[in-house]
Amino acid sequence: MIDLKLLQKDFGGVSAKLTRKGVDVKLLDDLKKKNEELKVAKVDYETLQAAQNAMSKEFGIYKKEGKDVSELKAKVDANKINIADALEIQRVKQEELETLAMSIPNVPDDDVPDGADENDNVEIKKVLSPREFAFTPKEHWELAEQNGWIDFERGVKLATSRFSVSFGMGAKLERALINFMLNFNSKRGFEEVSVPSLVNRAALEGTGQLPKFEDDLYKIQDQELFLIPTAEVPVTNLYQDEILAPNMLPIKMTAYTSCFRKEAGAAGRDTRGMIRQHQFHKVELVSITKPEDSDKIFDEMVSCASDLLSALELPHRLVTLCSGDLGFGAAKTVDLEVWLPGQNSYREISSVSNTREFQARRAKIRYKDGDKNSFVHTLNGSSLAVGRTLVAIMENFQNGDGSITIPKVLEPYIS
């Protein structure tokens, strides 16, 4: 969550940055009101506490001098009740402010470009040149059905729309991609971890999916357990409510999981094929680091994802997201978009985000910083979305007869 102390110290400055991210002015006004109410409640409590301290000293003097303390004692007792009431009001105001603050997104970095949506994102560079075809390239769902790799109708039969079933080489390639990605990331210094696919509410609050995005999550009925939307949630929360030794940092991890999303806000988008599914496989990168190292780690994660795409011989580009397109928890994000010749466009295949201390503050992840405990910085990124990588391979490695060539780097992983 945002730094409430910074908010109290510089409400105007923080509000201006949040407005860049498209935060509603009314929400900021409500936040300001709650902030002011808390400040008043704190002053009231401190005033009463100061009066209590003064009366306590006076009470001691009265007793020492043998004066009648009955009237003063009555005042002290009455003030104790007022203090208890004031403390409860302060607690309620603090809780109201924190509850509202949990729905406020992270503040964007100053160097994030201004913009309203994805049309205002800024291209950093292109990597590898798209292949020129002597024929009109097909889209992945045509190729998948023609080669018998993916069956969309049977996915609907087993579940509902936006589910699919992989067969034969399609299933083998998914497995090959997962193993290749994990090995690639491990060689780049990311420790492999295996985590649950179910997490509790606290974990999702820690990484920022709750309370704002509950409608997009699959919840287990009558339990406070949810299917994970990304491995970022369990992997980051491995260190929830811990104080880490400085020599533990940075912690760099990679994990494969299935991911589950209702895609509640994506009605009518990418209804065909595998681009946007309710269940998909993904290999994730997560880093936990000291603040002074987070920019360096961010660059390492972007390079890792880009180099992985290059190893697969997939043309792609790097894009800096503008302020209006940033995710809820992100202070800065670079998207990697892979070239899909069947669609004749670049499509997102990875997002690498630095959340600064936003998630750490929510999940209470700190490290020993000299004599004090400071919040770490957390970073996450796809490396990569397996289904979208399979889509990119099908479209980029297709042949005129509809067959698909297997990238050389994956051949050792297919048996």
Short mmCIF file of C-alpha atoms in Angstrom, two decimals:
data_model
loop_
_atom_site.label_atom_id
_atom_site.label_comp_id
_atom_site.label_asym_id
_atom_site.label_seq_id
_atom_site.Cartn_x
_atom_site.Cartn_y
_atom_site.Cartn_z
CA MET A 1 0.00 0.00 0.00
CA ILE A 2 1.08 3.61 -0.38
CA ASP A 3 3.18 5.18 2.35
CA LEU A 4 0.64 6.80 4.69
CA LYS A 5 3.34 8.82 6.46
CA LEU A 6 4.43 10.26 3.12
CA LEU A 7 0.78 10.89 2.31
CA GLN A 8 0.34 12.87 5.53
CA LYS A 9 3.56 14.78 4.91
CA ASP A 10 2.96 15.60 1.24
CA PHE A 11 -0.64 14.95 0.30
CA GLY A 12 -0.53 17.29 -2.69
CA GLY A 13 2.59 15.70 -4.18
CA VAL A 14 1.37 12.12 -3.74
CA SER A 15 -2.08 13.02 -5.12
CA ALA A 16 -0.56 14.61 -8.21
CA LYS A 17 1.38 11.40 -8.94
CA LEU A 18 -1.66 9.20 -8.39
CA THR A 19 -3.72 11.40 -10.71
CA ARG A 20 -1.20 10.57 -13.45
CA LYS A 21 -2.23 6.95 -12.99
CA GLY A 22 -5.90 7.78 -13.47
CA VAL A 23 -6.99 7.62 -9.84
CA ASP A 24 -10.40 9.24 -9.38
CA VAL A 25 -10.24 12.69 -7.79
CA LYS A 26 -13.17 11.81 -5.51
CA LEU A 27 -11.22 8.85 -4.14
CA LEU A 28 -8.29 11.14 -3.41
CA ASP A 29 -10.63 13.62 -1.72
CA ASP A 30 -12.00 10.80 0.44
CA LEU A 31 -8.44 9.77 1.26
CA LYS A 32 -7.60 13.33 2.24
CA LYS A 33 -10.70 13.53 4.43
CA LYS A 34 -9.83 10.26 6.21
CA ASN A 35 -6.27 11.46 6.61
CA GLU A 36 -7.42 14.74 8.21
CA GLU A 37 -9.85 12.91 10.48
CA LEU A 38 -7.05 10.68 11.71
CA LYS A 39 -4.79 13.67 12.36
CA VAL A 40 -7.54 15.33 14.43
CA ALA A 41 -8.15 12.08 16.34
CA LYS A 42 -4.43 11.81 17.11
CA VAL A 43 -4.28 15.41 18.35
CA ASP A 44 -7.35 14.84 20.56
CA TYR A 45 -5.82 11.72 22.05
CA GLU A 46 -2.42 13.36 22.61
CA THR A 47 -4.08 16.39 24.22
CA LEU A 48 -5.99 14.20 26.65
CA GLN A 49 -2.89 12.11 27.35
CA ALA A 50 -0.87 15.26 28.08
CA ALA A 51 -3.60 16.45 30.46
CA GLN A 52 -3.53 13.06 32.16
CA ASN A 53 0.23 13.24 32.62
CA ALA A 54 -0.07 16.75 34.08
CA MET A 55 -2.82 15.69 36.50
CA SER A 56 -0.84 12.63 37.52
CA LYS A 57 2.10 14.86 38.49
CA GLU A 58 -0.26 17.20 40.32
CA PHE A 59 -1.82 14.22 42.09
CA GLY A 60 1.61 13.21 43.43
CA ILE A 61 2.26 16.75 44.69
CA TYR A 62 -1.16 16.89 46.40
CA LYS A 63 -0.51 13.62 48.23
CA LYS A 64 2.97 14.71 49.24
CA GLU A 65 1.60 17.97 50.63
CA GLY A 66 -1.33 16.24 52.32
CA LYS A 67 -4.00 18.03 50.27
CA ASP A 68 -7.45 16.65 49.54
CA VAL A 69 -7.17 14.68 46.26
CA SER A 70 -10.80 13.59 45.88
CA GLU A 71 -11.74 16.27 43.34
CA LEU A 72 -8.53 15.78 41.36
CA LYS A 73 -8.97 12.00 41.47
CA ALA A 74 -12.45 12.38 39.98
CA LYS A 75 -10.99 14.45 37.14
CA VAL A 76 -8.25 11.86 36.55
CA ASP A 77 -10.76 9.01 36.46
CA ALA A 78 -13.05 10.91 34.09
CA ASN A 79 -10.11 11.75 31.83
CA LYS A 80 -9.10 8.07 31.71
CA ILE A 81 -12.51 7.30 30.20
CA ASN A 82 -12.05 10.14 27.69
CA ILE A 83 -8.61 8.79 26.77
CA ALA A 84 -10.02 5.30 26.18
CA ASP A 85 -12.76 6.76 23.98
CA ALA A 86 -10.25 8.92 22.08
CA LEU A 87 -7.93 5.93 21.57
CA GLU A 88 -10.82 3.91 20.13
CA ILE A 89 -11.77 6.78 17.80
CA GLN A 90 -8.12 6.97 16.66
CA ARG A 91 -8.08 3.20 16.05
CA VAL A 92 -11.27 3.39 13.98
CA LYS A 93 -9.99 6.36 11.94
CA GLN A 94 -6.67 4.56 11.36
CA GLU A 95 -8.53 1.44 10.19
CA GLU A 96 -10.78 3.48 7.88
CA LEU A 97 -7.77 5.20 6.33
CA GLU A 98 -5.86 1.94 5.86
CA THR A 99 -8.92 0.19 4.37
CA LEU A 100 -9.35 3.01 1.85
CA ALA A 101 -5.61 3.10 1.19
CA MET A 102 -5.70 -0.61 0.28
CA SER A 103 -7.78 0.34 -2.77
CA ILE A 104 -5.31 3.04 -3.88
CA PRO A 105 -2.74 1.93 -6.50
CA ASN A 106 0.99 2.35 -6.29
CA VAL A 107 2.55 5.71 -7.13
CA PRO A 108 4.24 5.70 -10.58
CA ASP A 109 7.93 6.44 -10.87
CA ASP A 110 8.74 9.97 -12.01
CA ASP A 111 10.29 8.74 -15.28
CA VAL A 112 7.17 6.80 -16.31
CA PRO A 113 5.80 8.54 -19.43
CA ASP A 114 2.41 10.24 -19.15
CA GLY A 115 -0.46 8.67 -21.04
CA ALA A 116 -4.01 7.39 -20.87
CA ASP A 117 -3.78 3.82 -22.18
CA GLU A 118 -1.74 1.30 -24.19
CA ASN A 119 -1.73 3.62 -27.20
CA ASP A 120 0.55 5.97 -25.27
CA ASN A 121 3.15 3.34 -24.33
CA VAL A 122 6.69 4.04 -25.52
CA GLU A 123 8.71 1.53 -27.53
CA ILE A 124 12.24 1.03 -26.22
CA LYS A 125 13.61 -1.23 -28.95
CA LYS A 126 12.88 -4.13 -31.29
CA VAL A 127 14.80 -7.40 -31.01
CA LEU A 128 15.16 -9.69 -34.07
CA SER A 129 13.47 -9.01 -37.39
CA PRO A 130 10.16 -10.66 -38.27
CA ARG A 131 10.41 -13.41 -40.88
CA GLU A 132 9.16 -12.72 -44.38
CA PHE A 133 6.74 -15.38 -45.59
CA ALA A 134 6.25 -16.51 -49.19
CA PHE A 135 2.64 -17.30 -48.25
CA THR A 136 -0.05 -15.71 -46.12
CA PRO A 137 0.67 -16.82 -42.54
CA LYS A 138 -2.16 -18.43 -40.62
CA GLU A 139 -3.31 -17.57 -37.13
CA HIS A 140 -2.46 -19.98 -34.33
CA TRP A 141 -5.91 -21.48 -33.85
CA GLU A 142 -5.96 -22.62 -37.49
CA LEU A 143 -2.51 -24.15 -37.14
CA ALA A 144 -3.36 -25.74 -33.79
CA GLU A 145 -6.45 -27.47 -35.19
CA GLN A 146 -4.74 -28.44 -38.45
CA ASN A 147 -1.86 -30.12 -36.62
CA GLY A 148 -4.01 -31.62 -33.88
CA TRP A 149 -2.06 -29.80 -31.16
CA ILE A 150 -4.91 -28.00 -29.37
CA ASP A 151 -8.60 -28.81 -29.12
CA PHE A 152 -10.73 -25.84 -28.10
CA GLU A 153 -14.10 -27.64 -28.34
CA ARG A 154 -13.05 -30.34 -25.88
CA GLY A 155 -11.87 -27.62 -23.48
CA VAL A 156 -15.39 -26.18 -23.54
CA LYS A 157 -16.84 -29.68 -23.06
CA LEU A 158 -14.73 -30.22 -19.94
CA ALA A 159 -15.17 -26.74 -18.47
CA THR A 160 -16.50 -23.72 -20.34
CA SER A 161 -15.29 -21.19 -22.90
CA ARG A 162 -11.67 -20.01 -22.69
CA PHE A 163 -10.39 -23.46 -21.76
CA SER A 164 -8.50 -25.77 -24.11
CA VAL A 165 -6.87 -29.23 -24.25
CA SER A 166 -3.40 -29.87 -25.69
CA PHE A 167 -2.60 -33.12 -27.49
CA GLY A 168 0.54 -34.79 -28.80
CA MET A 169 3.24 -32.36 -29.89
CA GLY A 170 1.23 -29.44 -28.49
CA ALA A 171 1.34 -30.96 -25.01
CA LYS A 172 4.98 -31.96 -25.42
CA LEU A 173 5.94 -28.43 -26.48
CA GLU A 174 4.21 -26.96 -23.42
CA ARG A 175 6.22 -29.30 -21.19
CA ALA A 176 9.40 -28.55 -23.14
CA LEU A 177 8.85 -24.80 -22.82
CA ILE A 178 8.29 -25.03 -19.06
CA ASN A 179 11.50 -27.00 -18.53
CA PHE A 180 13.50 -24.82 -20.91
CA MET A 181 12.31 -21.61 -19.24
CA LEU A 182 13.04 -22.86 -15.72
CA ASN A 183 16.51 -24.05 -16.70
CA PHE A 184 17.23 -20.79 -18.53
CA ASN A 185 16.16 -18.71 -15.54
CA SER A 186 18.12 -20.89 -13.11
CA LYS A 187 21.28 -20.31 -15.12
CA ARG A 188 20.62 -16.56 -14.79
CA GLY A 189 20.65 -16.82 -10.99
CA PHE A 190 16.97 -17.38 -10.19
CA GLU A 191 16.36 -20.22 -7.73
CA GLU A 192 13.59 -22.58 -8.73
CA VAL A 193 10.72 -22.92 -6.25
CA SER A 194 7.48 -24.89 -6.29
CA VAL A 195 4.48 -23.29 -4.58
CA PRO A 196 0.78 -24.03 -3.89
CA SER A 197 -1.87 -23.14 -6.45
CA LEU A 198 -4.20 -22.05 -3.63
CA VAL A 199 -3.51 -19.05 -1.40
CA ASN A 200 -5.32 -17.29 1.42
CA ARG A 201 -6.74 -13.78 1.46
CA ALA A 202 -3.71 -12.31 3.25
CA ALA A 203 -1.40 -13.41 0.42
CA LEU A 204 -3.58 -11.76 -2.22
CA GLU A 205 -3.86 -8.60 -0.13
CA GLY A 206 -0.08 -8.61 0.20
CA THR A 207 0.57 -8.50 -3.54
CA GLY A 208 -2.38 -6.20 -4.30
CA GLN A 209 -4.95 -8.44 -6.00
CA LEU A 210 -7.32 -7.96 -3.06
CA PRO A 211 -9.52 -6.21 -2.27
CA LYS A 212 -9.76 -4.46 -5.65
CA PHE A 213 -9.75 -7.44 -8.04
CA GLU A 214 -11.79 -10.05 -6.19
CA ASP A 215 -14.25 -10.37 -9.09
CA ASP A 216 -11.43 -11.65 -11.33
CA LEU A 217 -10.41 -14.45 -8.92
CA TYR A 218 -11.68 -17.99 -8.50
CA LYS A 219 -12.62 -18.54 -4.85
CA ILE A 220 -13.14 -21.85 -3.08
CA GLN A 221 -16.71 -21.88 -1.75
CA ASP A 222 -17.04 -21.40 2.02
CA GLN A 223 -13.27 -20.99 2.41
CA GLU A 224 -10.94 -18.00 2.34
CA LEU A 225 -8.84 -19.73 -0.33
CA PHE A 226 -8.36 -18.62 -3.93
CA LEU A 227 -6.79 -20.15 -7.05
CA ILE A 228 -3.71 -18.12 -7.89
CA PRO A 229 -3.88 -15.63 -10.79
CA THR A 230 -0.07 -15.74 -11.05
CA ALA A 231 2.89 -17.31 -9.23
CA GLU A 232 3.84 -13.79 -8.15
CA VAL A 233 1.33 -14.16 -5.29
CA PRO A 234 2.65 -17.25 -3.48
CA VAL A 235 6.32 -16.65 -4.35
CA THR A 236 6.39 -13.05 -3.08
CA ASN A 237 4.46 -14.02 0.04
CA LEU A 238 6.96 -16.71 0.97
CA TYR A 239 8.55 -13.94 3.04
CA GLN A 240 5.34 -12.32 4.29
CA ASP A 241 5.65 -10.78 7.77
CA GLU A 242 9.40 -11.50 8.02
CA ILE A 243 12.47 -9.42 8.77
CA LEU A 244 15.26 -10.60 6.48
CA ALA A 245 18.97 -10.49 7.17
CA PRO A 246 20.77 -8.12 4.77
CA ASN A 247 23.01 -10.91 3.49
CA MET A 248 19.91 -12.80 2.26
CA LEU A 249 19.25 -10.11 -0.34
CA PRO A 250 18.67 -10.13 -3.20
CA ILE A 251 16.41 -13.18 -3.29
CA LYS A 252 15.78 -14.14 -6.92
CA MET A 253 13.26 -16.91 -7.66
CA THR A 254 11.57 -18.57 -10.61
CA ALA A 255 8.48 -20.78 -10.50
CA TYR A 256 6.16 -22.62 -12.84
CA THR A 257 2.44 -22.69 -12.01
CA SER A 258 -0.91 -22.90 -13.67
CA CYS A 259 -2.73 -19.57 -13.33
CA PHE A 260 -6.47 -18.96 -13.06
CA ARG A 261 -8.32 -15.79 -13.99
CA LYS A 262 -12.00 -15.13 -14.67
CA GLU A 263 -11.01 -12.42 -17.17
CA ALA A 264 -14.06 -10.52 -15.93
CA GLY A 265 -12.94 -7.31 -17.62
CA ALA A 266 -12.07 -8.93 -20.95
CA ALA A 267 -15.50 -9.77 -22.35
CA GLY A 268 -15.37 -9.89 -26.13
CA ARG A 269 -11.56 -9.70 -26.30
CA ASP A 270 -9.47 -12.52 -27.83
CA THR A 271 -12.39 -14.94 -27.73
CA ARG A 272 -10.67 -17.31 -30.19
CA GLY A 273 -7.52 -19.24 -29.48
CA MET A 274 -5.14 -19.22 -26.53
CA ILE A 275 -4.29 -15.55 -26.02
CA ARG A 276 -6.71 -15.01 -23.15
CA GLN A 277 -7.75 -18.11 -21.21
CA HIS A 278 -9.20 -18.82 -17.78
CA GLN A 279 -6.42 -21.34 -17.05
CA PHE A 280 -2.93 -21.01 -18.45
CA HIS A 281 0.64 -22.02 -17.64
CA LYS A 282 3.29 -19.47 -16.80
CA VAL A 283 6.87 -19.34 -15.59
CA GLU A 284 7.41 -16.38 -13.28
CA LEU A 285 10.37 -14.36 -12.02
CA VAL A 286 10.19 -12.76 -8.55
CA SER A 287 12.90 -10.75 -6.82
CA ILE A 288 13.12 -9.34 -3.31
CA THR A 289 15.89 -6.81 -2.86
CA LYS A 290 17.25 -3.78 -1.06
CA PRO A 291 15.86 -0.51 -2.47
CA GLU A 292 19.25 0.61 -3.80
CA ASP A 293 19.52 -2.53 -5.95
CA SER A 294 15.99 -2.72 -7.35
CA ASP A 295 16.65 -0.80 -10.59
CA LYS A 296 19.59 -3.08 -11.39
CA ILE A 297 17.52 -6.20 -10.65
CA PHE A 298 14.69 -4.80 -12.77
CA ASP A 299 17.01 -4.49 -15.77
CA GLU A 300 18.30 -8.04 -15.15
CA MET A 301 14.75 -9.41 -15.19
CA VAL A 302 13.84 -7.58 -18.40
CA SER A 303 17.04 -8.86 -20.03
CA CYS A 304 16.35 -12.41 -18.86
CA ALA A 305 12.88 -12.46 -20.43
CA SER A 306 14.13 -10.82 -23.64
CA ASP A 307 17.10 -13.18 -23.97
CA LEU A 308 14.78 -16.14 -23.47
CA LEU A 309 12.67 -14.97 -26.40
CA SER A 310 15.82 -14.46 -28.46
CA ALA A 311 16.96 -18.00 -27.63
CA LEU A 312 13.64 -19.21 -29.03
CA GLU A 313 14.27 -17.06 -32.14
CA LEU A 314 11.10 -15.07 -31.56
CA PRO A 315 11.06 -11.43 -32.74
CA HIS A 316 9.83 -9.10 -30.02
CA ARG A 317 9.92 -5.55 -28.78
CA LEU A 318 10.30 -3.86 -25.38
CA VAL A 319 7.76 -1.22 -24.38
CA THR A 320 7.64 1.10 -21.37
CA LEU A 321 4.10 1.38 -20.06
CA CYS A 322 2.68 4.87 -19.68
CA SER A 323 1.16 6.06 -16.42
CA GLY A 324 -2.42 5.24 -17.46
CA ASP A 325 -1.58 1.66 -18.50
CA LEU A 326 0.40 0.70 -15.39
CA GLY A 327 -0.94 -2.13 -13.26
CA PHE A 328 -2.35 -1.53 -9.79
CA GLY A 329 0.81 -2.41 -7.87
CA ALA A 330 3.42 -1.31 -10.39
CA ALA A 331 5.62 1.76 -10.05
CA LYS A 332 7.26 0.95 -13.38
CA THR A 333 6.65 -1.73 -16.02
CA VAL A 334 8.31 -2.88 -19.21
CA ASP A 335 6.21 -5.13 -21.43
CA LEU A 336 7.73 -7.59 -23.85
CA GLU A 337 5.57 -8.03 -26.93
CA VAL A 338 6.18 -10.93 -29.29
CA TRP A 339 5.58 -10.70 -33.03
CA LEU A 340 2.61 -12.76 -34.27
CA PRO A 341 2.67 -12.88 -38.07
CA GLY A 342 -0.80 -14.42 -38.27
CA GLN A 343 -2.18 -11.34 -36.51
CA ASN A 344 0.41 -9.04 -38.12
CA SER A 345 1.00 -7.39 -34.75
CA TYR A 346 3.02 -7.48 -31.55
CA ARG A 347 1.20 -8.97 -28.54
CA GLU A 348 2.18 -8.94 -24.87
CA ILE A 349 3.98 -12.08 -23.71
CA SER A 350 5.63 -10.75 -20.54
CA SER A 351 5.33 -7.85 -18.11
CA VAL A 352 8.20 -7.03 -15.76
CA SER A 353 7.26 -4.68 -12.93
CA ASN A 354 9.02 -2.98 -10.05
CA THR A 355 6.52 -2.41 -7.25
CA ARG A 356 9.11 -0.63 -5.06
CA GLU A 357 7.96 -1.05 -1.42
CA PHE A 358 4.24 -1.15 -2.28
CA GLN A 359 3.82 -4.91 -1.88
CA ALA A 360 6.37 -5.14 0.93
CA ARG A 361 4.40 -2.61 2.95
CA ARG A 362 1.19 -4.63 2.49
CA ALA A 363 2.85 -8.01 3.11
CA LYS A 364 5.13 -6.65 5.87
CA ILE A 365 8.38 -7.84 4.27
CA ARG A 366 11.33 -5.99 5.80
CA TYR A 367 15.07 -6.33 6.20
CA LYS A 368 17.57 -5.33 8.89
CA ASP A 369 18.84 -1.95 7.67
CA GLY A 370 21.48 -1.04 10.23
CA ASP A 371 19.68 -0.22 13.47
CA LYS A 372 16.22 -0.11 11.88
CA ASN A 373 13.90 -2.35 9.89
CA SER A 374 13.19 -1.10 6.36
CA PHE A 375 10.84 -2.34 3.66
CA VAL A 376 12.35 -4.33 0.80
CA HIS A 377 11.53 -3.76 -2.84
CA THR A 378 9.69 -6.52 -4.71
CA LEU A 379 9.72 -7.16 -8.46
CA ASN A 380 7.91 -9.66 -10.66
CA GLY A 381 7.74 -10.63 -14.29
CA SER A 382 6.55 -13.33 -16.68
CA SER A 383 9.31 -15.45 -18.11
CA LEU A 384 7.23 -16.44 -19.97
CA ALA A 385 3.52 -17.08 -20.45
CA VAL A 386 3.71 -20.64 -21.83
CA GLY A 387 0.54 -20.59 -23.92
CA ARG A 388 1.41 -17.33 -25.62
CA THR A 389 4.93 -18.61 -26.29
CA LEU A 390 3.43 -21.70 -27.93
CA VAL A 391 1.20 -19.38 -29.99
CA ALA A 392 4.26 -17.40 -31.09
CA ILE A 393 6.15 -20.56 -32.06
CA MET A 394 3.22 -21.83 -34.13
CA GLU A 395 2.84 -18.57 -36.02
CA ASN A 396 6.53 -17.75 -36.49
CA PHE A 397 7.71 -21.29 -37.34
CA GLN A 398 4.82 -22.28 -39.61
CA ASN A 399 5.47 -23.64 -43.08
CA GLY A 400 3.50 -23.24 -46.30
CA ASP A 401 1.83 -26.65 -45.90
CA GLY A 402 0.67 -25.77 -42.38
CA SER A 403 3.31 -27.84 -40.60
CA ILE A 404 5.35 -26.25 -37.81
CA THR A 405 9.11 -26.44 -37.33
CA ILE A 406 10.30 -26.99 -33.74
CA PRO A 407 12.83 -24.35 -32.54
CA LYS A 408 16.27 -25.97 -32.29
CA VAL A 409 16.75 -24.95 -28.67
CA LEU A 410 13.69 -27.02 -27.68
CA GLU A 411 14.69 -30.23 -29.49
CA PRO A 412 16.63 -31.65 -26.48
CA TYR A 413 13.53 -31.19 -24.31
CA ILE A 414 11.21 -33.21 -26.56
CA SER A 415 11.21 -36.98 -26.33
#
